[in-house]
Coordinates of C-alpha atoms in Angstrom, one line a residue:
Chain A
M1 CA 174.0 115.5 72.3
P2 CA 177.8 116.0 73.0
K3 CA 178.8 115.5 76.7
L4 CA 178.4 118.7 78.7
K5 CA 181.2 119.9 80.9
V6 CA 180.1 121.2 84.3
A7 CA 182.7 123.1 86.4
I8 CA 182.2 123.9 90.1
L9 CA 184.3 126.7 91.5
L10 CA 186.0 126.1 94.8
F11 CA 187.7 128.7 97.0
D12 CA 188.7 129.1 100.6
E13 CA 185.7 129.5 102.9
V14 CA 183.3 128.2 100.3
E15 CA 180.1 126.9 102.0
V16 CA 180.3 123.1 101.9
L17 CA 176.7 122.2 100.8
D18 CA 176.8 125.1 98.3
F19 CA 179.2 123.1 96.2
A20 CA 178.6 119.6 97.4
G21 CA 174.9 119.7 96.6
P22 CA 175.4 120.6 92.9
F23 CA 178.3 118.2 92.7
E24 CA 176.1 115.4 93.9
V25 CA 173.2 116.3 91.5
F26 CA 175.3 116.6 88.4
S27 CA 177.5 113.6 89.3
V28 CA 174.5 111.4 89.8
T29 CA 173.0 112.5 86.5
A30 CA 176.3 111.7 84.9
Q31 CA 176.5 108.3 86.6
L32 CA 172.9 107.3 85.6
S33 CA 173.9 108.0 82.0
G34 CA 177.0 105.8 82.2
Y35 CA 179.0 109.0 82.2
Q36 CA 177.8 109.8 78.7
S37 CA 175.6 112.9 79.4
L38 CA 178.0 115.1 81.3
E39 CA 181.3 115.5 83.1
V40 CA 181.8 117.3 86.4
I41 CA 185.0 118.9 87.5
T42 CA 186.0 121.1 90.4
V43 CA 188.3 124.1 89.7
G44 CA 190.3 126.3 92.1
K45 CA 192.5 129.3 91.5
K46 CA 195.4 127.0 92.1
H47 CA 195.7 123.2 92.1
Q48 CA 196.1 123.0 95.8
L49 CA 193.9 122.2 98.8
I50 CA 191.2 124.7 99.6
R51 CA 189.8 125.1 103.2
A52 CA 186.0 125.2 102.9
K53 CA 183.8 126.9 105.5
N54 CA 184.2 125.2 108.9
G55 CA 187.4 123.4 107.8
L56 CA 186.6 120.8 105.2
K57 CA 189.7 120.4 103.0
V58 CA 189.1 119.8 99.3
M59 CA 191.5 119.4 96.4
P60 CA 190.2 121.0 93.1
D61 CA 190.6 118.8 90.1
I62 CA 192.3 121.5 88.2
S63 CA 193.4 125.2 88.4
I64 CA 191.8 128.0 86.5
E65 CA 194.7 128.1 84.0
A66 CA 193.9 124.5 83.0
L67 CA 190.3 125.2 82.0
D68 CA 189.3 127.6 79.2
A69 CA 185.7 126.7 78.5
V70 CA 182.7 124.9 80.1
D71 CA 179.1 124.5 79.3
I72 CA 177.7 125.0 82.9
L73 CA 179.5 127.1 85.5
V74 CA 178.5 126.7 89.2
I75 CA 179.5 129.5 91.5
P76 CA 178.9 128.6 95.1
G77 CA 178.8 131.0 98.0
G78 CA 180.1 131.2 101.5
D79 CA 182.1 133.8 103.4
G80 CA 184.9 133.3 100.9
S81 CA 182.8 135.0 98.2
K82 CA 183.8 138.3 99.8
A83 CA 187.4 137.7 99.0
V84 CA 186.7 136.3 95.6
I85 CA 185.1 139.6 94.4
Q86 CA 188.3 141.4 95.4
D87 CA 190.5 139.0 93.5
K88 CA 191.1 140.6 90.1
D89 CA 192.7 137.5 88.4
L90 CA 190.0 135.1 89.6
M91 CA 187.2 137.5 88.7
A92 CA 188.6 138.0 85.2
W93 CA 188.7 134.2 84.7
I94 CA 185.1 133.9 86.0
A95 CA 184.0 136.7 83.6
M96 CA 185.7 135.0 80.7
M97 CA 184.2 131.6 81.6
A98 CA 180.7 133.1 82.1
Q99 CA 180.9 134.6 78.7
K100 CA 181.7 131.3 77.0
A101 CA 179.3 129.1 79.1
K102 CA 175.7 128.2 78.2
T103 CA 174.5 128.3 81.8
V104 CA 176.0 130.1 84.8
F105 CA 174.5 129.9 88.2
S106 CA 175.3 131.1 91.7
V107 CA 174.2 129.4 94.9
C108 CA 173.6 131.4 98.2
S109 CA 176.1 134.3 98.6
G110 CA 177.7 133.3 95.3
A111 CA 175.3 135.9 93.9
R112 CA 177.8 138.5 95.1
I113 CA 180.1 137.4 92.3
L114 CA 177.4 137.6 89.6
A115 CA 176.5 141.0 90.9
K116 CA 180.0 142.3 90.8
L117 CA 180.4 141.1 87.2
G118 CA 177.2 143.1 86.2
H119 CA 175.1 140.0 85.4
L120 CA 172.3 141.0 87.9
A121 CA 171.8 144.5 86.6
H122 CA 168.0 145.1 86.3
Q123 CA 167.5 141.4 86.8
K124 CA 165.5 139.5 89.4
F125 CA 167.7 137.4 91.7
T126 CA 167.7 135.4 94.9
T127 CA 170.4 134.6 97.5
H128 CA 170.7 133.6 101.1
H129 CA 168.2 135.4 103.3
E130 CA 171.0 137.3 105.1
V131 CA 172.8 138.3 102.0
F132 CA 170.3 140.4 99.9
E133 CA 171.6 143.7 101.2
S134 CA 175.2 142.8 100.4
V135 CA 174.2 141.8 96.8
L136 CA 172.2 145.1 96.4
S137 CA 175.2 147.1 97.6
L138 CA 177.2 145.6 94.7
E139 CA 174.4 146.0 92.1
P140 CA 171.7 148.5 93.2
T141 CA 169.6 147.9 90.1
A142 CA 169.1 144.2 90.8
I143 CA 165.6 143.1 91.8
P144 CA 165.5 140.9 95.0
D145 CA 163.0 138.0 95.0
P146 CA 163.3 136.6 98.6
T147 CA 160.4 134.2 98.0
A148 CA 162.1 132.4 95.1
R149 CA 163.9 129.1 95.7
F150 CA 165.8 130.1 92.5
V151 CA 165.5 132.6 89.7
D152 CA 166.1 131.7 86.0
N153 CA 167.0 134.7 83.8
G154 CA 168.0 132.5 80.9
K155 CA 171.7 132.0 80.8
F156 CA 172.2 133.4 84.3
M157 CA 170.4 131.9 87.3
T158 CA 170.6 132.4 91.1
A159 CA 169.7 130.0 93.9
A160 CA 168.6 130.9 97.4
G161 CA 170.7 129.8 100.4
V162 CA 172.8 126.7 100.8
A163 CA 170.5 123.7 100.2
A164 CA 168.7 125.6 97.4
G165 CA 171.7 124.8 95.1
I166 CA 170.4 121.3 95.0
D167 CA 167.0 122.4 93.7
L168 CA 168.5 124.7 91.1
S169 CA 170.9 121.9 89.9
L170 CA 167.9 119.6 89.5
Y171 CA 166.1 122.3 87.5
V172 CA 169.2 122.6 85.2
V173 CA 169.3 118.8 84.8
E174 CA 165.7 118.9 83.7
K175 CA 166.4 121.8 81.3
Y176 CA 169.1 119.9 79.5
F177 CA 168.0 116.3 79.9
G178 CA 164.3 116.3 80.6
V179 CA 162.0 115.6 83.5
E180 CA 162.6 111.9 83.6
T181 CA 166.4 112.4 84.1
R182 CA 165.6 114.9 86.8
E183 CA 163.3 112.5 88.6
K184 CA 165.7 109.6 88.4
T185 CA 168.5 111.8 89.8
A186 CA 166.3 113.1 92.7
K187 CA 165.1 109.5 93.4
Y188 CA 168.7 108.1 93.5
M189 CA 169.5 110.9 95.9
E190 CA 166.3 110.3 97.8
Y191 CA 165.8 114.1 97.7
G192 CA 162.3 115.5 98.2
E193 CA 161.7 118.7 96.4
F194 CA 160.5 122.1 97.4
N195 CA 159.2 123.5 94.1
Chain B
M1 CA 177.1 121.0 128.5
P2 CA 180.7 120.2 127.4
K3 CA 181.5 120.6 123.7
L4 CA 180.5 117.5 121.8
K5 CA 182.9 116.0 119.3
V6 CA 181.4 114.8 116.0
A7 CA 183.5 112.6 113.7
I8 CA 182.6 111.9 110.1
L9 CA 184.3 108.9 108.5
L10 CA 185.7 109.4 105.0
F11 CA 186.9 106.6 102.7
D12 CA 187.5 106.1 99.0
E13 CA 184.2 106.1 97.0
V14 CA 182.2 107.6 99.9
E15 CA 179.0 109.2 98.4
V16 CA 179.6 113.0 98.5
L17 CA 176.3 114.2 99.9
D18 CA 176.3 111.3 102.5
F19 CA 179.1 113.1 104.3
A20 CA 178.7 116.7 103.1
G21 CA 175.1 116.9 104.3
P22 CA 175.9 115.9 107.9
F23 CA 179.1 118.0 107.8
E24 CA 177.0 121.1 106.8
V25 CA 174.4 120.5 109.5
F26 CA 176.7 119.9 112.4
S27 CA 179.1 122.7 111.3
V28 CA 176.3 125.2 111.0
T29 CA 175.0 124.2 114.5
A30 CA 178.6 124.7 115.8
Q31 CA 178.9 128.0 114.0
L32 CA 175.6 129.3 115.3
S33 CA 176.8 128.6 118.9
G34 CA 180.1 130.5 118.3
Y35 CA 181.7 127.0 118.2
Q36 CA 180.8 126.3 121.8
S37 CA 178.3 123.5 121.3
L38 CA 180.3 121.0 119.2
E39 CA 183.3 120.4 117.1
V40 CA 183.2 118.6 113.7
I41 CA 186.1 116.6 112.3
T42 CA 186.6 114.3 109.4
V43 CA 188.6 111.1 109.8
G44 CA 190.2 108.8 107.3
K45 CA 192.1 105.5 107.6
K46 CA 195.2 107.5 106.8
H47 CA 195.8 111.3 106.7
Q48 CA 195.9 111.4 103.0
L49 CA 193.5 112.5 100.2
I50 CA 190.5 110.2 99.7
R51 CA 188.7 110.1 96.3
A52 CA 185.0 110.3 97.0
K53 CA 182.4 108.9 94.5
N54 CA 182.6 110.6 91.2
G55 CA 186.0 112.0 91.9
L56 CA 185.7 114.7 94.6
K57 CA 189.1 114.7 96.5
V58 CA 188.9 115.4 100.2
M59 CA 191.6 115.5 102.8
P60 CA 190.5 114.1 106.2
D61 CA 191.5 116.2 109.2
I62 CA 193.1 113.3 110.9
S63 CA 193.8 109.5 110.6
I64 CA 192.0 106.9 112.7
E65 CA 195.1 106.5 114.8
A66 CA 194.9 110.1 116.0
L67 CA 191.3 109.8 117.3
D68 CA 190.4 107.6 120.2
A69 CA 186.9 108.8 121.2
V70 CA 184.0 110.8 119.9
D71 CA 180.5 111.6 121.1
I72 CA 178.8 111.3 117.7
L73 CA 180.1 109.0 114.9
V74 CA 178.7 109.5 111.4
I75 CA 179.2 106.6 109.0
P76 CA 178.3 107.6 105.4
G77 CA 177.7 105.2 102.6
G78 CA 178.6 105.0 98.9
D79 CA 180.1 102.1 96.9
G80 CA 183.2 102.3 99.1
S81 CA 181.3 100.9 102.0
K82 CA 181.7 97.5 100.3
A83 CA 185.5 97.8 100.7
V84 CA 185.2 99.2 104.3
I85 CA 183.4 96.1 105.6
Q86 CA 186.3 94.0 104.2
D87 CA 189.0 96.1 105.9
K88 CA 189.7 94.5 109.3
D89 CA 191.7 97.3 110.8
L90 CA 189.2 100.0 109.8
M91 CA 186.3 97.9 111.0
A92 CA 188.0 97.2 114.4
W93 CA 188.5 101.0 114.8
I94 CA 184.9 101.7 113.9
A95 CA 183.7 99.0 116.4
M96 CA 185.9 100.5 119.1
M97 CA 184.6 104.1 118.4
A98 CA 181.0 103.0 118.2
Q99 CA 181.3 101.4 121.6
K100 CA 182.6 104.6 123.2
A101 CA 180.3 107.0 121.3
K102 CA 177.0 108.3 122.6
T103 CA 175.3 108.3 119.1
V104 CA 176.3 106.4 116.0
F105 CA 174.5 106.7 112.7
S106 CA 174.8 105.5 109.2
V107 CA 173.7 107.3 106.1
C108 CA 172.6 105.4 103.0
S109 CA 174.6 102.3 102.3
G110 CA 176.7 103.0 105.4
A111 CA 174.1 100.7 107.0
R112 CA 176.3 97.9 105.7
I113 CA 178.9 98.8 108.2
L114 CA 176.6 98.8 111.1
A115 CA 175.1 95.5 109.9
K116 CA 178.5 93.8 109.6
L117 CA 179.3 95.0 113.2
G118 CA 176.1 93.4 114.5
H119 CA 174.4 96.6 115.5
L120 CA 171.3 96.0 113.4
A121 CA 170.6 92.5 114.7
H122 CA 166.8 92.2 115.4
Q123 CA 166.6 96.0 114.9
K124 CA 164.5 98.1 112.5
F125 CA 166.7 100.0 110.0
T126 CA 166.6 102.0 106.8
T127 CA 169.1 102.5 104.0
H128 CA 169.1 103.5 100.3
H129 CA 166.2 102.0 98.4
E130 CA 168.6 99.9 96.3
V131 CA 170.6 98.6 99.3
F132 CA 168.1 96.8 101.6
E133 CA 169.0 93.3 100.2
S134 CA 172.7 94.0 100.6
V135 CA 172.2 94.9 104.3
L136 CA 170.0 91.9 104.9
S137 CA 172.6 89.6 103.4
L138 CA 175.0 90.9 106.1
E139 CA 172.4 90.8 109.0
P140 CA 169.4 88.6 108.2
T141 CA 167.7 89.4 111.5
A142 CA 167.5 93.1 110.8
I143 CA 164.0 94.5 110.1
P144 CA 163.8 96.7 107.0
D145 CA 161.7 99.9 107.2
P146 CA 161.7 101.2 103.6
T147 CA 159.1 103.9 104.5
A148 CA 161.3 105.6 107.2
R149 CA 163.4 108.7 106.4
F150 CA 165.5 107.5 109.4
V151 CA 165.3 105.0 112.2
D152 CA 166.3 105.8 115.8
N153 CA 167.1 102.8 117.9
G154 CA 168.6 104.8 120.7
K155 CA 172.4 104.9 120.4
F156 CA 172.4 103.5 116.9
M157 CA 170.4 105.2 114.1
T158 CA 170.2 104.7 110.3
A159 CA 169.2 107.2 107.6
A160 CA 167.7 106.4 104.2
G161 CA 169.5 107.3 101.0
V162 CA 172.0 110.2 100.4
A163 CA 170.0 113.3 101.2
A164 CA 168.3 111.7 104.2
G165 CA 171.6 112.1 106.1
I166 CA 170.7 115.8 106.4
D167 CA 167.4 115.0 108.0
L168 CA 168.9 112.6 110.5
S169 CA 171.6 115.0 111.4
L170 CA 169.0 117.7 112.1
Y171 CA 167.1 115.2 114.2
V172 CA 170.3 114.5 116.2
V173 CA 170.9 118.3 116.6
E174 CA 167.4 118.5 118.1
K175 CA 168.0 115.6 120.4
Y176 CA 171.1 117.2 121.9
F177 CA 170.4 120.9 121.6
G178 CA 166.6 121.3 121.3
V179 CA 164.1 122.2 118.7
E180 CA 165.1 125.9 118.5
T181 CA 168.7 125.0 117.6
R182 CA 167.5 122.5 115.0
E183 CA 165.2 125.2 113.5
K184 CA 167.9 127.8 113.4
T185 CA 170.3 125.3 111.7
A186 CA 167.7 124.3 109.1
K187 CA 166.8 128.0 108.5
Y188 CA 170.5 129.0 108.0
M189 CA 170.8 126.2 105.5
E190 CA 167.5 127.1 103.9
Y191 CA 166.6 123.4 104.1
G192 CA 163.0 122.3 104.0
E193 CA 162.2 119.2 105.9
F194 CA 160.6 116.0 105.1
N195 CA 159.5 114.7 108.5

């Protein structure tokens, strides 16, 4: 299998564990394969420091202009997702990347972004327990599933709040690389699972 | 209670979830108190970008010279901990901070740093499942407890691998602010617990 490219979107006020959890999972999977199975990159609207929620300062690897296709697109949440859905240029880029990608998933309130792009229409979804109404205001036909740790609709998936991004990332690792790779990744991370 | 200051050490090749997990926990606790209960800062040897394990680039809030006391010191692990214990200036700073702090804990292979400073002598400890021998080579009198998610020796504590830093951080939140604050923090993070 050719190496998969995973891109994790970063933006101001992104929730830290929303992106750091998936980053850890996919990076450990890559590491355990000697970096043969996949490549993980972070991408921001610009190639400059972003200020994540509560002040963590992170430098994206590249800007959106420098990336024109990925296999797996991770869309974290955080208060900053409210500004993202108002940003026409960034939303157009996400829409284009989502179209080309094989798997696209949101974590936590990142579901707002998938909702705004129309990908949750008539679809089951989950998000942070405080954010269901906000997502439904963007996509009234979406079907909330507050009991799900994550929802797999095929190409598009949604994770529940914050830490649930780790669980969905492990699920995606299993989908592409099998249960043994998932288990090795979780063991290296010493992460107990919820599902 | 006066606001507690939590400092999280960053260094090249620090494991991402080792620091991002505690950052998320303490930041959410702070946020839920309207930023009255504690303040979270990241600190690096210098005030310049560090390259965490697998390439995440993070800018510490301040350099070690700019910080002379904290209440809670978080020492993450990662391959970079091997270089940290060889860095006399950084180790002297950690030793000084650890002396002044109320609580000091390592995550994962960060236990190497506590071992090198003598804080694990004749003490039970835990670390990543692949790192026990390395810690014991630095402190042969330390008593490994591979079954523990974390070990509380009073002022000094150690967490098991990577994700276990989240569990120990939640435990420390409970220690300072009570079980209700711990539960609110874990709920906001949608984090199921292991202990």
